[in-house]
């Protein structure tokens, strides 16, 4: 669904100005990312506000997405699946009550997962050369460690859930 919409838009852009636009494939890929992100943010924040967890939802999204940029993580095989699963995660987890006593536990678990598995599954999803991967790991550790001072349960939860996406899940045969 998202792929088809992005293809229609990309084709329309290409037809409007074929000489000064990039390929349809590149535009479609970029549009899929934009549409996916917009839907996730709009639906998640709307539901978060409706449930009285708007701030928590924004913090969760920022922590999850911010850490994902530096660590990578599991990717689904279609943008529609990605949107659905991301919305479920971004809407559901901020609704959970997380006590302050869990912040250091979540922080330590997140750091361990990052130290062992990050960056994960970023080849082909980024233009960052592999020689910078240790820097990405260090940056991710600093971001997570910052919450030992901030002590925000929602950030801790977002970091932990994102860190769990670093685990490799073998395909069933």
PDB file of C-alpha atoms in Angstrom:
ATOM      1  CA  UNK A   1       0.000   0.000   0.000  1.00  0.00           C
ATOM      2  CA  UNK A   2       2.698   2.496   1.034  1.00  0.00           C
ATOM      3  CA  UNK A   3       4.965   1.261  -1.753  1.00  0.00           C
ATOM      4  CA  UNK A   4       2.220   1.776  -4.355  1.00  0.00           C
ATOM      5  CA  UNK A   5       1.453   5.284  -3.078  1.00  0.00           C
ATOM      6  CA  UNK A   6       5.149   6.198  -3.143  1.00  0.00           C
ATOM      7  CA  UNK A   7       5.466   4.823  -6.678  1.00  0.00           C
ATOM      8  CA  UNK A   8       2.492   6.893  -7.871  1.00  0.00           C
ATOM      9  CA  UNK A   9       3.921  10.061  -6.343  1.00  0.00           C
ATOM     10  CA  UNK A  10       7.442   9.368  -7.668  1.00  0.00           C
ATOM     11  CA  UNK A  11       6.074   8.684 -11.160  1.00  0.00           C
ATOM     12  CA  UNK A  12       4.079  11.916 -11.058  1.00  0.00           C
ATOM     13  CA  UNK A  13       7.161  13.888 -10.029  1.00  0.00           C
ATOM     14  CA  UNK A  14       9.235  12.255 -12.765  1.00  0.00           C
ATOM     15  CA  UNK A  15       6.577  12.956 -15.395  1.00  0.00           C
ATOM     16  CA  UNK A  16       6.298  16.588 -14.296  1.00  0.00           C
ATOM     17  CA  UNK A  17      10.021  17.205 -14.774  1.00  0.00           C
ATOM     18  CA  UNK A  18      11.850  14.225 -16.321  1.00  0.00           C
ATOM     19  CA  UNK A  19      15.106  16.099 -16.980  1.00  0.00           C
ATOM     20  CA  UNK A  20      15.723  17.498 -13.508  1.00  0.00           C
ATOM     21  CA  UNK A  21      14.605  14.644 -11.276  1.00  0.00           C
ATOM     22  CA  UNK A  22      16.373  11.540 -10.094  1.00  0.00           C
ATOM     23  CA  UNK A  23      15.200   8.025 -10.925  1.00  0.00           C
ATOM     24  CA  UNK A  24      11.751   6.831  -9.942  1.00  0.00           C
ATOM     25  CA  UNK A  25      13.310   4.061  -7.804  1.00  0.00           C
ATOM     26  CA  UNK A  26      15.316   6.531  -5.720  1.00  0.00           C
ATOM     27  CA  UNK A  27      12.361   8.883  -5.286  1.00  0.00           C
ATOM     28  CA  UNK A  28      10.080   5.977  -4.386  1.00  0.00           C
ATOM     29  CA  UNK A  29      12.552   4.734  -1.745  1.00  0.00           C
ATOM     30  CA  UNK A  30      12.787   8.214  -0.181  1.00  0.00           C
ATOM     31  CA  UNK A  31       9.022   8.670  -0.277  1.00  0.00           C
ATOM     32  CA  UNK A  32       8.455   5.301   1.406  1.00  0.00           C
ATOM     33  CA  UNK A  33      10.661   6.445   4.293  1.00  0.00           C
ATOM     34  CA  UNK A  34       8.854   9.805   4.529  1.00  0.00           C
ATOM     35  CA  UNK A  35       5.340   8.358   4.310  1.00  0.00           C
ATOM     36  CA  UNK A  36       6.181   5.582   6.763  1.00  0.00           C
ATOM     37  CA  UNK A  37       7.639   8.082   9.242  1.00  0.00           C
ATOM     38  CA  UNK A  38       4.703  10.458   8.897  1.00  0.00           C
ATOM     39  CA  UNK A  39       2.120   7.727   9.492  1.00  0.00           C
ATOM     40  CA  UNK A  40       4.001   6.379  12.520  1.00  0.00           C
ATOM     41  CA  UNK A  41       4.423   9.834  14.072  1.00  0.00           C
ATOM     42  CA  UNK A  42       0.884  11.014  13.307  1.00  0.00           C
ATOM     43  CA  UNK A  43      -0.917   7.897  14.523  1.00  0.00           C
ATOM     44  CA  UNK A  44       1.316   7.358  17.552  1.00  0.00           C
ATOM     45  CA  UNK A  45       1.175  10.940  18.783  1.00  0.00           C
ATOM     46  CA  UNK A  46      -2.565  11.188  18.100  1.00  0.00           C
ATOM     47  CA  UNK A  47      -3.263   8.041  20.125  1.00  0.00           C
ATOM     48  CA  UNK A  48      -0.754   9.159  22.769  1.00  0.00           C
ATOM     49  CA  UNK A  49      -2.572  12.471  23.223  1.00  0.00           C
ATOM     50  CA  UNK A  50      -5.938  10.713  23.238  1.00  0.00           C
ATOM     51  CA  UNK A  51      -4.757   8.349  26.022  1.00  0.00           C
ATOM     52  CA  UNK A  52      -3.088  11.127  28.000  1.00  0.00           C
ATOM     53  CA  UNK A  53       0.404   9.850  27.152  1.00  0.00           C
ATOM     54  CA  UNK A  54       1.370  12.390  24.473  1.00  0.00           C
ATOM     55  CA  UNK A  55       4.640  13.466  26.106  1.00  0.00           C
ATOM     56  CA  UNK A  56       5.617   9.869  26.827  1.00  0.00           C
ATOM     57  CA  UNK A  57       4.867   8.900  23.233  1.00  0.00           C
ATOM     58  CA  UNK A  58       7.046  11.711  21.845  1.00  0.00           C
ATOM     59  CA  UNK A  59       9.880  10.822  24.245  1.00  0.00           C
ATOM     60  CA  UNK A  60       9.583   7.145  23.361  1.00  0.00           C
ATOM     61  CA  UNK A  61       9.684   7.900  19.628  1.00  0.00           C
ATOM     62  CA  UNK A  62      12.689  10.212  20.007  1.00  0.00           C
ATOM     63  CA  UNK A  63      14.635   7.722  22.125  1.00  0.00           C
ATOM     64  CA  UNK A  64      13.792   4.761  19.909  1.00  0.00           C
ATOM     65  CA  UNK A  65      14.478   6.496  16.591  1.00  0.00           C
ATOM     66  CA  UNK A  66      17.502   8.430  17.836  1.00  0.00           C
ATOM     67  CA  UNK A  67      19.178   5.265  19.074  1.00  0.00           C
ATOM     68  CA  UNK A  68      18.189   3.370  15.925  1.00  0.00           C
ATOM     69  CA  UNK A  69      20.161   5.850  13.786  1.00  0.00           C
ATOM     70  CA  UNK A  70      23.371   4.875  15.569  1.00  0.00           C
ATOM     71  CA  UNK A  71      22.751   1.177  16.229  1.00  0.00           C
ATOM     72  CA  UNK A  72      20.682  -0.121  13.341  1.00  0.00           C
ATOM     73  CA  UNK A  73      18.442  -3.062  14.064  1.00  0.00           C
ATOM     74  CA  UNK A  74      16.045  -5.618  12.660  1.00  0.00           C
ATOM     75  CA  UNK A  75      14.254  -4.669   9.422  1.00  0.00           C
ATOM     76  CA  UNK A  76      10.944  -6.035   8.224  1.00  0.00           C
ATOM     77  CA  UNK A  77      10.505  -7.092   4.610  1.00  0.00           C
ATOM     78  CA  UNK A  78       7.856  -4.527   3.653  1.00  0.00           C
ATOM     79  CA  UNK A  79       7.134  -0.914   4.477  1.00  0.00           C
ATOM     80  CA  UNK A  80       3.533  -1.738   5.379  1.00  0.00           C
ATOM     81  CA  UNK A  81       4.662  -4.325   7.956  1.00  0.00           C
ATOM     82  CA  UNK A  82       7.205  -1.812   9.258  1.00  0.00           C
ATOM     83  CA  UNK A  83       4.529   0.851   9.667  1.00  0.00           C
ATOM     84  CA  UNK A  84       2.114  -1.494  11.440  1.00  0.00           C
ATOM     85  CA  UNK A  85       4.726  -2.941  13.826  1.00  0.00           C
ATOM     86  CA  UNK A  86       6.267   0.484  14.484  1.00  0.00           C
ATOM     87  CA  UNK A  87       2.841   1.955  15.299  1.00  0.00           C
ATOM     88  CA  UNK A  88       2.064  -0.916  17.657  1.00  0.00           C
ATOM     89  CA  UNK A  89       5.406  -0.400  19.410  1.00  0.00           C
ATOM     90  CA  UNK A  90       5.176   3.411  19.490  1.00  0.00           C
ATOM     91  CA  UNK A  91       1.579   3.380  20.708  1.00  0.00           C
ATOM     92  CA  UNK A  92       1.761   0.424  23.079  1.00  0.00           C
ATOM     93  CA  UNK A  93       4.987   0.795  25.019  1.00  0.00           C
ATOM     94  CA  UNK A  94       4.498   4.403  26.191  1.00  0.00           C
ATOM     95  CA  UNK A  95       1.255   3.232  27.805  1.00  0.00           C
ATOM     96  CA  UNK A  96       3.143   0.891  30.143  1.00  0.00           C
ATOM     97  CA  UNK A  97       3.897   2.086  33.642  1.00  0.00           C
ATOM     98  CA  UNK A  98       7.672   2.052  34.149  1.00  0.00           C
ATOM     99  CA  UNK A  99       8.972   2.856  37.598  1.00  0.00           C
ATOM    100  CA  UNK A 100      12.129   4.823  38.294  1.00  0.00           C
ATOM    101  CA  UNK A 101      13.676   1.708  39.838  1.00  0.00           C
ATOM    102  CA  UNK A 102      13.704   0.066  36.386  1.00  0.00           C
ATOM    103  CA  UNK A 103      15.698   2.891  34.737  1.00  0.00           C
ATOM    104  CA  UNK A 104      19.162   1.592  35.732  1.00  0.00           C
ATOM    105  CA  UNK A 105      18.205  -2.014  34.921  1.00  0.00           C
ATOM    106  CA  UNK A 106      16.919  -1.040  31.475  1.00  0.00           C
ATOM    107  CA  UNK A 107      20.026   1.128  30.992  1.00  0.00           C
ATOM    108  CA  UNK A 108      22.460  -1.679  31.804  1.00  0.00           C
ATOM    109  CA  UNK A 109      20.577  -4.154  29.591  1.00  0.00           C
ATOM    110  CA  UNK A 110      20.544  -1.637  26.719  1.00  0.00           C
ATOM    111  CA  UNK A 111      24.273  -0.958  27.093  1.00  0.00           C
ATOM    112  CA  UNK A 112      25.095  -4.675  27.106  1.00  0.00           C
ATOM    113  CA  UNK A 113      23.022  -5.292  23.982  1.00  0.00           C
ATOM    114  CA  UNK A 114      24.648  -2.336  22.214  1.00  0.00           C
ATOM    115  CA  UNK A 115      28.157  -3.375  23.229  1.00  0.00           C
ATOM    116  CA  UNK A 116      27.623  -6.921  21.948  1.00  0.00           C
ATOM    117  CA  UNK A 117      25.420  -6.441  18.879  1.00  0.00           C
ATOM    118  CA  UNK A 118      25.622  -2.850  17.567  1.00  0.00           C
ATOM    119  CA  UNK A 119      25.693  -1.771  14.901  1.00  0.00           C
ATOM    120  CA  UNK A 120      23.363  -4.397  13.480  1.00  0.00           C
ATOM    121  CA  UNK A 121      21.907  -4.766  10.030  1.00  0.00           C
ATOM    122  CA  UNK A 122      22.966  -1.337   8.769  1.00  0.00           C
ATOM    123  CA  UNK A 123      24.897  -2.445   5.697  1.00  0.00           C
ATOM    124  CA  UNK A 124      22.866  -1.361   2.688  1.00  0.00           C
ATOM    125  CA  UNK A 125      20.745   0.942   4.859  1.00  0.00           C
ATOM    126  CA  UNK A 126      23.339   3.652   5.362  1.00  0.00           C
ATOM    127  CA  UNK A 127      26.129   5.368   3.490  1.00  0.00           C
ATOM    128  CA  UNK A 128      28.313   5.493   6.610  1.00  0.00           C
ATOM    129  CA  UNK A 129      31.594   3.644   5.975  1.00  0.00           C
ATOM    130  CA  UNK A 130      32.258   0.612   8.221  1.00  0.00           C
ATOM    131  CA  UNK A 131      35.346   2.278   9.721  1.00  0.00           C
ATOM    132  CA  UNK A 132      32.930   4.586  11.617  1.00  0.00           C
ATOM    133  CA  UNK A 133      30.881   1.744  13.144  1.00  0.00           C
ATOM    134  CA  UNK A 134      32.882   1.756  16.408  1.00  0.00           C
ATOM    135  CA  UNK A 135      32.156   5.482  16.686  1.00  0.00           C
ATOM    136  CA  UNK A 136      28.430   4.785  16.192  1.00  0.00           C
ATOM    137  CA  UNK A 137      28.588   2.178  18.967  1.00  0.00           C
ATOM    138  CA  UNK A 138      30.363   4.619  21.297  1.00  0.00           C
ATOM    139  CA  UNK A 139      27.826   7.348  20.516  1.00  0.00           C
ATOM    140  CA  UNK A 140      24.947   4.949  21.175  1.00  0.00           C
ATOM    141  CA  UNK A 141      26.490   3.985  24.521  1.00  0.00           C
ATOM    142  CA  UNK A 142      26.846   7.653  25.460  1.00  0.00           C
ATOM    143  CA  UNK A 143      23.228   8.351  24.551  1.00  0.00           C
ATOM    144  CA  UNK A 144      21.977   5.442  26.659  1.00  0.00           C
ATOM    145  CA  UNK A 145      24.365   6.260  29.515  1.00  0.00           C
ATOM    146  CA  UNK A 146      23.065   9.836  29.587  1.00  0.00           C
ATOM    147  CA  UNK A 147      19.835   8.476  31.016  1.00  0.00           C
ATOM    148  CA  UNK A 148      21.679   7.348  34.146  1.00  0.00           C
ATOM    149  CA  UNK A 149      21.768  11.100  34.904  1.00  0.00           C
ATOM    150  CA  UNK A 150      18.417  12.084  33.372  1.00  0.00           C
ATOM    151  CA  UNK A 151      16.594   9.124  34.990  1.00  0.00           C
ATOM    152  CA  UNK A 152      13.632   9.153  32.610  1.00  0.00           C
ATOM    153  CA  UNK A 153      11.662   5.866  32.565  1.00  0.00           C
ATOM    154  CA  UNK A 154      10.226   6.497  29.090  1.00  0.00           C
ATOM    155  CA  UNK A 155      13.686   7.085  27.599  1.00  0.00           C
ATOM    156  CA  UNK A 156      14.957   3.934  29.323  1.00  0.00           C
ATOM    157  CA  UNK A 157      12.090   1.927  27.845  1.00  0.00           C
ATOM    158  CA  UNK A 158      12.642   3.351  24.345  1.00  0.00           C
ATOM    159  CA  UNK A 159      16.367   2.567  24.528  1.00  0.00           C
ATOM    160  CA  UNK A 160      15.700  -0.976  25.725  1.00  0.00           C
ATOM    161  CA  UNK A 161      13.096  -1.769  23.062  1.00  0.00           C
ATOM    162  CA  UNK A 162      15.391  -0.418  20.336  1.00  0.00           C
ATOM    163  CA  UNK A 163      18.344  -2.359  21.749  1.00  0.00           C
ATOM    164  CA  UNK A 164      16.283  -5.544  21.569  1.00  0.00           C
ATOM    165  CA  UNK A 165      15.921  -5.033  17.795  1.00  0.00           C
ATOM    166  CA  UNK A 166      19.683  -5.597  17.554  1.00  0.00           C
ATOM    167  CA  UNK A 167      19.227  -9.278  18.349  1.00  0.00           C
ATOM    168  CA  UNK A 168      19.501 -11.459  15.284  1.00  0.00           C
ATOM    169  CA  UNK A 169      16.448 -13.611  14.720  1.00  0.00           C
ATOM    170  CA  UNK A 170      17.282 -16.512  12.407  1.00  0.00           C
ATOM    171  CA  UNK A 171      14.794 -17.241   9.636  1.00  0.00           C
ATOM    172  CA  UNK A 172      12.706 -20.388   9.972  1.00  0.00           C
ATOM    173  CA  UNK A 173      13.060 -22.915   7.194  1.00  0.00           C
TER     174      UNK A 173
END
